[in-house]
Amino acid sequence: MKKIIILVTLFISFIGFSQTTTNEYKKRVLETAEVDIITSFYSQDGDNASVTGGIGTEKLTDLATSFTVSIPLNDDDILSVDATISAYTSASSSNLDPFDVSGASGNDDDDDDDDDRSSNFTKSTATNVASPWIESSGASKGDVWTSLNISYSHSSDDRNTILGANASFASEYDYSSIGFGGSFAKLFNQKNTELSLKANVYLDSWSPAYPTELDSYLDDNQNLNDGHFEGIDILDQNGNNIDKNGSTVWAPFKTTLIDETSRNTYSVSVSFSQILSKKSQFSLFFDLIQQDGWLGNPMQRVYFSDIDNYYVGNASSIPNYTSSSNDDVFQLADDIERLPNSRLKLPIGARFNQYINEKVTLRTYYRYYYDDWGINSHTVNIELPVKISDSFTFYPSYRYYTQTAADYFAPFEQHTSTEEFYTSDYDLSEFNANQFGIGFSYTDIFAKRHIWKLGLKSIDLKYDYYERNTGLNAGIISAGFKFVMD
């Protein structure tokens, strides 16, 4: 699945430029092997969980660590290996099966089908536990995301041309991705000007996990008296038990779920960088991104305003369903999120860095984003590093973000069944967000401190607080360490 923790990004890149001083000696692009370690802890909370149709708890924690090793193969070539592991727990994702309190939610295999699920879905647990505001203990409550990226770069003798290639793999329990790409950079004007081009392809595949009531209904041949729903009372909007053999019963709006398990992404990036003076640097970038395939998330429920509502749980709590005080009734889904099978994204942005004095530097960033789903966004970021001493730097930062809603977004129960595409994922809603950060860095250019054969070159510590006007808030603590090999 695509995690909300679209707010946590772990990346490190290294580009070294040097000049040939004589015909007999050529300085290496990278003098010695380098090791970078970044680790972070992320925590969020909110009330608009997409797995439960746009309402419900969004509590989530994520612990991630990335290791990057850059190795000089010779004077001109560098091989880099980046491995990342991210372990998360999500209250929202746990409610893929909100009725599971045993820890066996039936998401252990590719088709989300487990013969033992029906033993967990009892009238007792469904009545007392199921709610979009309470996390269940099913297997979808947590997962581990892993990725591996291998890249290679070659610099020309004059260090004015750099060629690169990369390959990657990433996986979690319901999703996997392979990628590959290449890059080309050219330096002009005594290396004061740089033009670069990058292209990447990502070939992704779903092993879809669905909301348990939809998956179970179809697995049990649309029989409400068998399998998962056997012995379970289903309530109408007024809290009355329905006749499961009658003409007015709960059923999913569509009897087909994912009909395509691929999602492919193709991207091209162009950037231009110019040193304006000894104190100023400016850069522009433009990306073209095309996605094709199943672009919705099969875990995310949608509820329609023109279809009758049905529930499992405590009838007296139905009028209070959308309140966080509801802890014992759950509304059965009408469908899963469905979105167009293509998406075009066009980000364009600029950076400007200004050296103010020997103590203070100004770093600024702006990005405009457009896509053909109807989202337009603006991002502004300002960072102000302040040098406290030769080794220590303090850097406060601020980021503002605003976006329009996708054409296919509507809140809980505001879609209608006549629509072709629909989602209640608040990542696609209209919102604005503020992010405040504070960081400290330590730098030792001589790497005097050692761990084994690794000299400690720098340490970075940072805390960021993020808040949306929709009610989502999050905090992330990160630490980065750079080592050089003796």
mmCIF file with all atom_site columns, C-alpha atoms in Angstrom, residues 47-122:
data_model
loop_
_atom_site.group_PDB
_atom_site.id
_atom_site.type_symbol
_atom_site.label_atom_id
_atom_site.label_alt_id
_atom_site.label_comp_id
_atom_site.label_asym_id
_atom_site.label_entity_id
_atom_site.label_seq_id
_atom_site.pdbx_PDB_ins_code
_atom_site.Cartn_x
_atom_site.Cartn_y
_atom_site.Cartn_z
_atom_site.occupancy
_atom_site.B_iso_or_equiv
_atom_site.pdbx_formal_charge
_atom_site.auth_seq_id
_atom_site.auth_comp_id
_atom_site.auth_asym_id
_atom_site.auth_atom_id
_atom_site.pdbx_PDB_model_num
ATOM 1  C CA . ASP A 1 47  ? -9.470  12.027  12.178  1.00 0.00 ? 47  ASP A CA 1
ATOM 2  C CA . ASN A 1 48  ? -9.779  11.377  8.424   1.00 0.00 ? 48  ASN A CA 1
ATOM 3  C CA . ALA A 1 49  ? -8.575  7.822   7.832   1.00 0.00 ? 49  ALA A CA 1
ATOM 4  C CA . SER A 1 50  ? -8.919  6.793   4.192   1.00 0.00 ? 50  SER A CA 1
ATOM 5  C CA . VAL A 1 51  ? -9.167  3.062   5.002   1.00 0.00 ? 51  VAL A CA 1
ATOM 6  C CA . THR A 1 52  ? -12.445 3.777   6.819   1.00 0.00 ? 52  THR A CA 1
ATOM 7  C CA . GLY A 1 53  ? -13.856 6.120   4.199   1.00 0.00 ? 53  GLY A CA 1
ATOM 8  C CA . GLY A 1 54  ? -12.580 9.530   5.312   1.00 0.00 ? 54  GLY A CA 1
ATOM 9  C CA . ILE A 1 55  ? -13.362 9.349   9.032   1.00 0.00 ? 55  ILE A CA 1
ATOM 10 C CA . GLY A 1 56  ? -11.607 7.537   11.870  1.00 0.00 ? 56  GLY A CA 1
ATOM 11 C CA . THR A 1 57  ? -8.246  7.464   13.560  1.00 0.00 ? 57  THR A CA 1
ATOM 12 C CA . GLU A 1 58  ? -5.113  8.196   11.544  1.00 0.00 ? 58  GLU A CA 1
ATOM 13 C CA . LYS A 1 59  ? -2.637  7.276   14.287  1.00 0.00 ? 59  LYS A CA 1
ATOM 14 C CA . LEU A 1 60  ? 0.575   6.011   12.784  1.00 0.00 ? 60  LEU A CA 1
ATOM 15 C CA . THR A 1 61  ? 4.195   5.531   13.831  1.00 0.00 ? 61  THR A CA 1
ATOM 16 C CA . ASP A 1 62  ? 7.142   4.725   11.616  1.00 0.00 ? 62  ASP A CA 1
ATOM 17 C CA . LEU A 1 63  ? 10.771  3.920   12.394  1.00 0.00 ? 63  LEU A CA 1
ATOM 18 C CA . ALA A 1 64  ? 13.046  4.056   9.357   1.00 0.00 ? 64  ALA A CA 1
ATOM 19 C CA . THR A 1 65  ? 16.765  3.655   8.787   1.00 0.00 ? 65  THR A CA 1
ATOM 20 C CA . SER A 1 66  ? 18.768  4.133   5.605   1.00 0.00 ? 66  SER A CA 1
ATOM 21 C CA . PHE A 1 67  ? 22.360  3.039   4.947   1.00 0.00 ? 67  PHE A CA 1
ATOM 22 C CA . THR A 1 68  ? 24.274  4.417   1.969   1.00 0.00 ? 68  THR A CA 1
ATOM 23 C CA . VAL A 1 69  ? 27.757  3.249   1.027   1.00 0.00 ? 69  VAL A CA 1
ATOM 24 C CA . SER A 1 70  ? 29.628  5.095   -1.736  1.00 0.00 ? 70  SER A CA 1
ATOM 25 C CA . ILE A 1 71  ? 32.736  3.350   -3.052  1.00 0.00 ? 71  ILE A CA 1
ATOM 26 C CA . PRO A 1 72  ? 35.312  4.814   -5.479  1.00 0.00 ? 72  PRO A CA 1
ATOM 27 C CA . LEU A 1 73  ? 36.032  2.116   -8.059  1.00 0.00 ? 73  LEU A CA 1
ATOM 28 C CA . ASN A 1 74  ? 38.843  4.165   -9.597  1.00 0.00 ? 74  ASN A CA 1
ATOM 29 C CA . ASP A 1 75  ? 39.630  7.817   -10.256 1.00 0.00 ? 75  ASP A CA 1
ATOM 30 C CA . ASP A 1 76  ? 36.446  8.343   -12.288 1.00 0.00 ? 76  ASP A CA 1
ATOM 31 C CA . ASP A 1 77  ? 33.801  5.866   -11.151 1.00 0.00 ? 77  ASP A CA 1
ATOM 32 C CA . ILE A 1 78  ? 31.651  5.592   -8.033  1.00 0.00 ? 78  ILE A CA 1
ATOM 33 C CA . LEU A 1 79  ? 29.367  2.766   -6.963  1.00 0.00 ? 79  LEU A CA 1
ATOM 34 C CA . SER A 1 80  ? 26.691  3.566   -4.355  1.00 0.00 ? 80  SER A CA 1
ATOM 35 C CA . VAL A 1 81  ? 24.419  1.145   -2.530  1.00 0.00 ? 81  VAL A CA 1
ATOM 36 C CA . ASP A 1 82  ? 21.454  2.469   -0.538  1.00 0.00 ? 82  ASP A CA 1
ATOM 37 C CA . ALA A 1 83  ? 19.391  0.119   1.664   1.00 0.00 ? 83  ALA A CA 1
ATOM 38 C CA . THR A 1 84  ? 16.357  1.330   3.606   1.00 0.00 ? 84  THR A CA 1
ATOM 39 C CA . ILE A 1 85  ? 14.091  -0.441  6.062   1.00 0.00 ? 85  ILE A CA 1
ATOM 40 C CA . SER A 1 86  ? 10.937  1.136   7.465   1.00 0.00 ? 86  SER A CA 1
ATOM 41 C CA . ALA A 1 87  ? 8.731   -0.492  10.116  1.00 0.00 ? 87  ALA A CA 1
ATOM 42 C CA . TYR A 1 88  ? 5.347   1.082   10.806  1.00 0.00 ? 88  TYR A CA 1
ATOM 43 C CA . THR A 1 89  ? 2.185   0.555   12.806  1.00 0.00 ? 89  THR A CA 1
ATOM 44 C CA . SER A 1 90  ? -1.037  2.124   11.555  1.00 0.00 ? 90  SER A CA 1
ATOM 45 C CA . ALA A 1 91  ? -4.398  2.330   13.306  1.00 0.00 ? 91  ALA A CA 1
ATOM 46 C CA . SER A 1 92  ? -6.029  3.175   9.988   1.00 0.00 ? 92  SER A CA 1
ATOM 47 C CA . SER A 1 93  ? -4.535  0.202   8.142   1.00 0.00 ? 93  SER A CA 1
ATOM 48 C CA . SER A 1 94  ? -5.455  -2.102  11.003  1.00 0.00 ? 94  SER A CA 1
ATOM 49 C CA . ASN A 1 95  ? -9.099  -1.403  10.198  1.00 0.00 ? 95  ASN A CA 1
ATOM 50 C CA . LEU A 1 96  ? -8.795  -3.201  6.906   1.00 0.00 ? 96  LEU A CA 1
ATOM 51 C CA . ASP A 1 97  ? -10.364 -5.837  9.164   1.00 0.00 ? 97  ASP A CA 1
ATOM 52 C CA . PRO A 1 98  ? -11.874 -3.840  12.046  1.00 0.00 ? 98  PRO A CA 1
ATOM 53 C CA . PHE A 1 99  ? -13.499 -6.948  13.525  1.00 0.00 ? 99  PHE A CA 1
ATOM 54 C CA . ASP A 1 100 ? -10.243 -8.806  14.183  1.00 0.00 ? 100 ASP A CA 1
ATOM 55 C CA . VAL A 1 101 ? -9.032  -8.644  17.780  1.00 0.00 ? 101 VAL A CA 1
ATOM 56 C CA . SER A 1 102 ? -6.985  -11.836 17.669  1.00 0.00 ? 102 SER A CA 1
ATOM 57 C CA . GLY A 1 103 ? -4.132  -10.711 15.418  1.00 0.00 ? 103 GLY A CA 1
ATOM 58 C CA . ALA A 1 104 ? -5.048  -13.032 12.530  1.00 0.00 ? 104 ALA A CA 1
ATOM 59 C CA . SER A 1 105 ? -6.728  -10.712 10.076  1.00 0.00 ? 105 SER A CA 1
ATOM 60 C CA . GLY A 1 106 ? -6.335  -12.942 7.069   1.00 0.00 ? 106 GLY A CA 1
ATOM 61 C CA . ASN A 1 107 ? -3.977  -10.697 5.096   1.00 0.00 ? 107 ASN A CA 1
ATOM 62 C CA . ASP A 1 108 ? -1.109  -13.142 5.059   1.00 0.00 ? 108 ASP A CA 1
ATOM 63 C CA . ASP A 1 109 ? -1.482  -14.290 1.491   1.00 0.00 ? 109 ASP A CA 1
ATOM 64 C CA . ASP A 1 110 ? -1.828  -12.613 -1.854  1.00 0.00 ? 110 ASP A CA 1
ATOM 65 C CA . ASP A 1 111 ? -5.588  -12.825 -2.201  1.00 0.00 ? 111 ASP A CA 1
ATOM 66 C CA . ASP A 1 112 ? -6.348  -11.790 1.396   1.00 0.00 ? 112 ASP A CA 1
ATOM 67 C CA . ASP A 1 113 ? -8.152  -15.073 1.893   1.00 0.00 ? 113 ASP A CA 1
ATOM 68 C CA . ASP A 1 114 ? -7.699  -17.047 5.092   1.00 0.00 ? 114 ASP A CA 1
ATOM 69 C CA . ASP A 1 115 ? -9.884  -19.917 6.179   1.00 0.00 ? 115 ASP A CA 1
ATOM 70 C CA . ASP A 1 116 ? -9.384  -18.959 9.812   1.00 0.00 ? 116 ASP A CA 1
ATOM 71 C CA . ARG A 1 117 ? -10.904 -15.485 9.504   1.00 0.00 ? 117 ARG A CA 1
ATOM 72 C CA . SER A 1 118 ? -14.450 -16.551 10.269  1.00 0.00 ? 118 SER A CA 1
ATOM 73 C CA . SER A 1 119 ? -13.397 -17.748 13.715  1.00 0.00 ? 119 SER A CA 1
ATOM 74 C CA . ASN A 1 120 ? -12.330 -14.184 14.555  1.00 0.00 ? 120 ASN A CA 1
ATOM 75 C CA . PHE A 1 121 ? -15.483 -12.513 13.245  1.00 0.00 ? 121 PHE A CA 1
ATOM 76 C CA . THR A 1 122 ? -17.882 -13.363 16.066  1.00 0.00 ? 122 THR A CA 1
#
